Amino acid sequence: MNDIKENIQTLKNWVNTGNSIVFFGGAGVSTESGIPDFRSTDGLYHQKYDYPPETILSHTFFRKKTEEFYKFYRDKMICTDAEPNITHLKLAELEEQGKLKAVITQNIDGLHQKAGSKTVYELHGSVLRNYCMKCHEFYDIGAITSSTGIPLCKCGGTIKPDVVLYEEGLDNNTINASVAAIEAADVLIVGGTSLAVYPAAGLLQYYKGNKLVLINKSATPLDSQADLLIQCPLGEVFSQL
């Protein structure tokens, strides 16, 4: 326990002296807001559906079984009543102080922006944005939540969430902006991610500094490369910053 205390103190010092901090986060950032993650024991991958979530959330499935996709998507991927937690709020605060330069997130819930963060790179898109596949008309989350079955555009086209499904590539502009932010970071804080999802996890290789902080409840493949490893919930750490 003392180790954790000491490590949080070290992190505090690094945050106080850092002026180009970047935060890279995964599902663990939002679980404390009540949004389920995918890989933990009670996460989505361990629940029973007619198809595994990974299959349902694939480009092929969306194309072939759109109605079935939306049944799962509305039920499990949209949490409009979720509120930012202490981690989201502290990050927004650090950005306002000019210390934090960017949040890079694998989450699609928009909670960083809801907390007040301005520079947020959403690697996997956002449930808050949707567009017609035919005429590219933009729709907000209401188009999905207030419809049943397959949401349709006024032109008759299918509305698709602006989220990156399995088999789809990440947005190049988002990747380039994320790489630039990581390369310029003096402190890189990685939190709430198993670092198992590529290409997102591969972005960490662009960090050239010596203050790589990993905060996660369970072990990750990059633990040995961290300059500071804190194995406890994010809220516990950020409430002390």
PDB file of C-alpha atoms in Angstrom, residues 11 45 55-56 64 66 69 89 102 107 115 117 123 132-133 138 149 152-153 156 158 167 175 177 179-180 184 200 202:
ATOM      1  CA  LEU A  11       2.806  11.283 -10.123  1.00  0.00           C
ATOM      2  CA  TYR A  45     -17.635 -10.178 -23.660  1.00  0.00           C
ATOM      3  CA  THR A  55     -19.148 -10.219 -34.072  1.00  0.00           C
ATOM      4  CA  ILE A  56     -22.127  -7.890 -33.596  1.00  0.00           C
ATOM      5  CA  LYS A  64     -25.717  -7.942 -43.134  1.00  0.00           C
ATOM      6  CA  THR A  66     -28.340  -4.116 -39.408  1.00  0.00           C
ATOM      7  CA  PHE A  69     -26.829  -4.726 -34.718  1.00  0.00           C
ATOM      8  CA  LEU A  89     -13.153  16.218 -14.354  1.00  0.00           C
ATOM      9  CA  ALA A 102      -4.538  16.334 -25.190  1.00  0.00           C
ATOM     10  CA  ASN A 107     -13.976   5.403 -25.554  1.00  0.00           C
ATOM     11  CA  ALA A 115     -16.514  17.190 -18.387  1.00  0.00           C
ATOM     12  CA  SER A 117     -12.095  18.803 -22.127  1.00  0.00           C
ATOM     13  CA  LEU A 123      -9.676   6.924 -31.763  1.00  0.00           C
ATOM     14  CA  CYS A 132     -26.394   8.801 -43.419  1.00  0.00           C
ATOM     15  CA  MET A 133     -24.402   6.320 -45.482  1.00  0.00           C
ATOM     16  CA  PHE A 138     -25.239  14.407 -39.988  1.00  0.00           C
ATOM     17  CA  GLY A 149     -35.329  -0.924 -35.907  1.00  0.00           C
ATOM     18  CA  LEU A 152     -33.278   5.926 -41.671  1.00  0.00           C
ATOM     19  CA  CYS A 153     -32.351   9.300 -43.140  1.00  0.00           C
ATOM     20  CA  GLY A 156     -34.028   6.772 -47.265  1.00  0.00           C
ATOM     21  CA  THR A 158     -29.324   3.950 -43.424  1.00  0.00           C
ATOM     22  CA  GLU A 167     -12.783  -4.584 -39.539  1.00  0.00           C
ATOM     23  CA  ILE A 175      -4.133   9.061 -35.556  1.00  0.00           C
ATOM     24  CA  ALA A 177      -2.924  14.263 -34.221  1.00  0.00           C
ATOM     25  CA  VAL A 179       0.965  10.693 -32.612  1.00  0.00           C
ATOM     26  CA  ALA A 180       2.009  14.373 -32.677  1.00  0.00           C
ATOM     27  CA  ALA A 184       5.571  16.187 -27.843  1.00  0.00           C
ATOM     28  CA  ALA A 200      -4.615   2.099 -30.635  1.00  0.00           C
ATOM     29  CA  GLY A 202       0.629   0.824 -30.715  1.00  0.00           C
TER      30      GLY A 202
END
